[in-house]
Amino acid sequence: VTTASGQILTLEASDQVPFHPLNVWGTGPVRSRINGHAQGYSATSGIFVHDRSRTYKNWLGIYVVVTFDIFDRRPNVWKEDPDKRKYLVDMRYGTSAKKMMFRKTYERPGTYTEQVFVPFGPGYYTVTARLTTTHGLVYEDVFSLGYNINFDTGLAWIVLVPLIVAAIPLLSVRRKANWEEDDDFRSGGAGGGILG
């Protein structure tokens, strides 16, 4: 159903249309926050994050591995100058231009896997993957991840394992008490005592 203001409302989801990131309606009354055009399976170019990166996961480590696909099915794309076939991909925390996590220029469409450094510390993140073409068209895909959320579980093992390894030899070796080697016992306690 469409409204007079141009918004589209879906009343029932069909199981016959499979999920694809390009068919997800973005924020606002138009499909993209920046462009005033619609995209989807009929789009000539775009970006989408693959399922193995889109599925929520708690990442533990320095980098987050993101696999995404840049595609460009414009009819005369290979007849253009090589300068016109550049694709700027950036990943941001949310939609903020100030919280950039990754930025790289690609010269051809394809599937890419990149290691993304998250400089903002542990937390839950909504990452926006943006593709900007040389013509100024912007395509976006959004996914969520957890970054070093349960880092303290690894920290506990780092502390406990060396303590346990050091305690095993100390607890397994026992010295048998021998009264004959004791200096106070041999002197018979004469003139010695505790202080002397």
CSV table of C-alpha atoms in Angstrom, one decimal:
chain,number,residue,atom,x,y,z
A,1,VAL,CA,0.0,0.0,0.0
A,2,THR,CA,1.3,3.4,-0.8
A,3,THR,CA,0.3,6.6,0.9
A,4,ALA,CA,-0.3,10.1,-0.5
A,5,SER,CA,3.0,11.3,0.9
A,6,GLY,CA,4.9,8.6,-1.1
A,7,GLN,CA,5.6,6.1,1.7
A,8,ILE,CA,5.1,2.4,1.2
A,9,LEU,CA,3.6,0.2,3.9
A,10,THR,CA,3.9,-3.6,3.8
A,11,LEU,CA,1.0,-5.3,5.5
A,12,GLU,CA,2.1,-8.9,5.2
A,13,ALA,CA,5.5,-10.4,4.4
A,14,SER,CA,5.6,-13.1,1.8
A,15,ASP,CA,7.8,-16.1,2.2
A,16,GLN,CA,8.3,-16.2,-1.5
A,17,VAL,CA,10.5,-13.1,-1.6
A,18,PRO,CA,13.9,-14.1,0.0
A,19,PHE,CA,15.7,-11.6,2.2
A,20,HIS,CA,18.4,-9.6,0.5
A,21,PRO,CA,20.2,-6.5,1.9
A,22,LEU,CA,19.4,-4.5,-1.2
A,23,ASN,CA,15.7,-5.0,-0.7
A,24,VAL,CA,15.7,-3.6,2.8
A,25,TRP,CA,14.0,-0.2,3.0
A,26,GLY,CA,16.4,2.4,4.5
A,27,THR,CA,15.5,5.2,6.9
A,28,GLY,CA,13.3,8.1,5.8
A,29,PRO,CA,10.8,8.4,3.1
A,30,VAL,CA,13.3,7.5,0.4
A,31,ARG,CA,15.3,4.3,0.2
A,32,SER,CA,18.7,5.9,1.1
A,33,ARG,CA,19.3,8.7,3.5
A,34,ILE,CA,21.3,10.7,1.0
A,35,ASN,CA,20.1,9.7,-2.5
A,36,GLY,CA,16.5,10.2,-3.7
A,37,HIS,CA,16.4,7.0,-5.7
A,38,ALA,CA,15.3,3.5,-5.1
A,39,GLN,CA,17.5,0.4,-5.4
A,40,GLY,CA,17.0,-3.3,-4.9
A,41,TYR,CA,17.5,-6.3,-7.1
A,42,SER,CA,17.0,-4.0,-10.1
A,43,ALA,CA,19.8,-1.7,-9.0
A,44,THR,CA,22.8,-1.3,-11.3
A,45,SER,CA,25.3,-0.9,-8.5
A,46,GLY,CA,25.6,-1.2,-4.8
A,47,ILE,CA,27.2,-2.8,-1.7
A,48,PHE,CA,26.0,-5.4,0.7
A,49,VAL,CA,27.6,-7.2,3.6
A,50,HIS,CA,27.6,-11.0,3.3
A,51,ASP,CA,25.7,-13.2,5.8
A,52,ARG,CA,28.8,-14.5,7.6
A,53,SER,CA,29.6,-10.9,8.6
A,54,ARG,CA,26.0,-9.8,8.9
A,55,THR,CA,25.1,-12.4,11.5
A,56,TYR,CA,25.6,-11.0,15.0
A,57,LYS,CA,28.8,-12.1,16.6
A,58,ASN,CA,30.9,-11.1,19.6
A,59,TRP,CA,34.3,-10.4,18.3
A,60,LEU,CA,37.3,-10.9,20.6
A,61,GLY,CA,40.6,-9.4,19.4
A,62,ILE,CA,42.0,-6.4,17.7
A,63,TYR,CA,40.2,-6.7,14.3
A,64,VAL,CA,36.8,-7.5,13.0
A,65,VAL,CA,36.6,-9.4,9.7
A,66,VAL,CA,34.0,-8.1,7.3
A,67,THR,CA,33.1,-9.6,3.9
A,68,PHE,CA,31.2,-7.4,1.5
A,69,ASP,CA,30.3,-7.4,-2.1
A,70,ILE,CA,30.6,-4.4,-4.5
A,71,PHE,CA,28.7,-4.8,-7.7
A,72,ASP,CA,28.3,-2.7,-10.7
A,73,ARG,CA,26.0,-3.8,-13.6
A,74,ARG,CA,25.9,-0.5,-15.4
A,75,PRO,CA,25.7,-1.3,-19.2
A,76,ASN,CA,28.8,0.7,-20.3
A,77,VAL,CA,30.9,0.7,-17.1
A,78,TRP,CA,33.9,-0.9,-18.8
A,79,LYS,CA,33.9,1.6,-21.6
A,80,GLU,CA,34.4,4.4,-19.1
A,81,ASP,CA,37.8,5.8,-18.1
A,82,PRO,CA,39.5,3.9,-15.3
A,83,ASP,CA,39.1,7.0,-13.2
A,84,LYS,CA,35.3,6.7,-13.4
A,85,ARG,CA,35.4,3.1,-12.1
A,86,LYS,CA,36.6,3.8,-8.6
A,87,TYR,CA,34.5,2.7,-5.6
A,88,LEU,CA,35.1,4.4,-2.2
A,89,VAL,CA,34.0,2.1,0.6
A,90,ASP,CA,33.9,3.3,4.2
A,91,MET,CA,32.6,1.7,7.4
A,92,ARG,CA,31.4,3.9,10.2
A,93,TYR,CA,30.1,3.5,13.7
A,94,GLY,CA,26.4,4.3,13.1
A,95,THR,CA,26.1,7.0,10.5
A,96,SER,CA,28.6,9.5,11.9
A,97,ALA,CA,31.2,10.8,9.6
A,98,LYS,CA,33.5,11.5,12.6
A,99,LYS,CA,33.5,7.8,13.7
A,100,MET,CA,35.2,6.3,10.7
A,101,MET,CA,36.5,2.7,11.2
A,102,PHE,CA,37.6,1.8,7.7
A,103,ARG,CA,38.1,3.6,4.3
A,104,LYS,CA,39.5,2.2,1.1
A,105,THR,CA,39.2,2.8,-2.6
A,106,TYR,CA,38.6,-0.2,-5.0
A,107,GLU,CA,39.1,-0.2,-8.7
A,108,ARG,CA,36.7,-3.1,-9.6
A,109,PRO,CA,33.6,-4.7,-8.4
A,110,GLY,CA,33.8,-8.1,-6.5
A,111,THR,CA,33.8,-9.8,-3.2
A,112,TYR,CA,36.3,-8.4,-0.6
A,113,THR,CA,37.2,-9.5,2.9
A,114,GLU,CA,38.8,-6.8,5.1
A,115,GLN,CA,40.1,-6.6,8.6
A,116,VAL,CA,38.5,-3.6,10.3
A,117,PHE,CA,40.0,-2.0,13.4
A,118,VAL,CA,37.5,-0.7,15.9
A,119,PRO,CA,39.2,2.3,17.7
A,120,PHE,CA,36.3,3.0,20.1
A,121,GLY,CA,36.9,0.2,22.7
A,122,PRO,CA,34.6,-2.6,23.8
A,123,GLY,CA,30.9,-2.2,23.1
A,124,TYR,CA,27.9,-3.0,20.8
A,125,TYR,CA,28.2,-1.4,17.4
A,126,THR,CA,25.9,-0.7,14.5
A,127,VAL,CA,28.2,-0.4,11.5
A,128,THR,CA,27.2,1.3,8.3
A,129,ALA,CA,29.0,0.1,5.2
A,130,ARG,CA,28.9,2.9,2.5
A,131,LEU,CA,29.8,2.7,-1.1
A,132,THR,CA,30.3,6.0,-3.0
A,133,THR,CA,30.7,5.9,-6.7
A,134,THR,CA,32.6,8.5,-8.8
A,135,HIS,CA,29.2,9.9,-9.9
A,136,GLY,CA,28.3,10.7,-6.3
A,137,LEU,CA,25.8,7.9,-5.8
A,138,VAL,CA,25.8,6.5,-2.2
A,139,TYR,CA,24.7,3.0,-1.3
A,140,GLU,CA,24.6,1.7,2.3
A,141,ASP,CA,24.2,-1.5,4.2
A,142,VAL,CA,23.9,-1.8,8.0
A,143,PHE,CA,24.9,-4.6,10.3
A,144,SER,CA,25.5,-5.0,14.1
A,145,LEU,CA,28.4,-6.6,16.1
A,146,GLY,CA,29.8,-6.9,19.6
A,147,TYR,CA,33.4,-6.0,20.0
A,148,ASN,CA,35.4,-7.3,23.0
A,149,ILE,CA,32.2,-7.6,25.1
A,150,ASN,CA,33.4,-10.5,27.3
A,151,PHE,CA,37.0,-9.6,27.4
A,152,ASP,CA,37.1,-10.2,31.2
A,153,THR,CA,36.6,-14.0,30.8
A,154,GLY,CA,39.9,-14.2,28.9
A,155,LEU,CA,41.5,-12.0,31.5
A,156,ALA,CA,40.5,-14.3,34.3
A,157,TRP,CA,42.2,-17.3,32.6
A,158,ILE,CA,45.3,-15.2,32.0
A,159,VAL,CA,45.5,-14.7,35.8
A,160,LEU,CA,44.4,-18.1,37.0
A,161,VAL,CA,46.4,-20.4,34.7
A,162,PRO,CA,49.9,-19.2,35.8
A,163,LEU,CA,48.8,-19.3,39.5
A,164,ILE,CA,47.6,-22.9,39.1
A,165,VAL,CA,50.7,-24.0,37.2
A,166,ALA,CA,52.9,-22.4,40.0
A,167,ALA,CA,50.9,-23.9,42.8
A,168,ILE,CA,51.1,-27.5,41.5
A,169,PRO,CA,54.8,-28.1,42.2
A,170,LEU,CA,54.6,-26.3,45.5
A,171,LEU,CA,51.7,-28.5,46.7
A,172,SER,CA,53.1,-31.7,45.3
A,173,VAL,CA,56.5,-31.6,47.0
A,174,ARG,CA,56.3,-32.1,50.8
A,175,ARG,CA,59.3,-32.1,53.1
A,176,LYS,CA,59.3,-34.8,55.7
A,177,ALA,CA,59.9,-33.4,59.2
A,178,ASN,CA,63.3,-34.5,60.6
A,179,TRP,CA,64.0,-33.5,64.2
A,180,GLU,CA,67.7,-34.5,64.0
A,181,GLU,CA,68.6,-31.8,61.5
A,182,ASP,CA,67.0,-29.1,63.6
A,183,ASP,CA,69.7,-27.0,65.3
A,184,ASP,CA,67.5,-26.1,68.3
A,185,PHE,CA,66.7,-29.8,68.9
A,186,ARG,CA,70.4,-30.8,68.9
A,187,SER,CA,71.5,-28.1,71.3
A,188,GLY,CA,68.9,-29.4,73.7
A,189,GLY,CA,67.3,-26.0,74.0
A,190,ALA,CA,70.1,-24.9,76.4
A,191,GLY,CA,70.7,-21.3,76.2
A,192,GLY,CA,68.7,-21.0,73.1
A,193,GLY,CA,65.1,-20.7,73.4
A,194,ILE,CA,63.1,-18.7,71.0
A,195,LEU,CA,65.3,-15.5,71.2
A,196,GLY,CA,68.6,-16.9,71.7
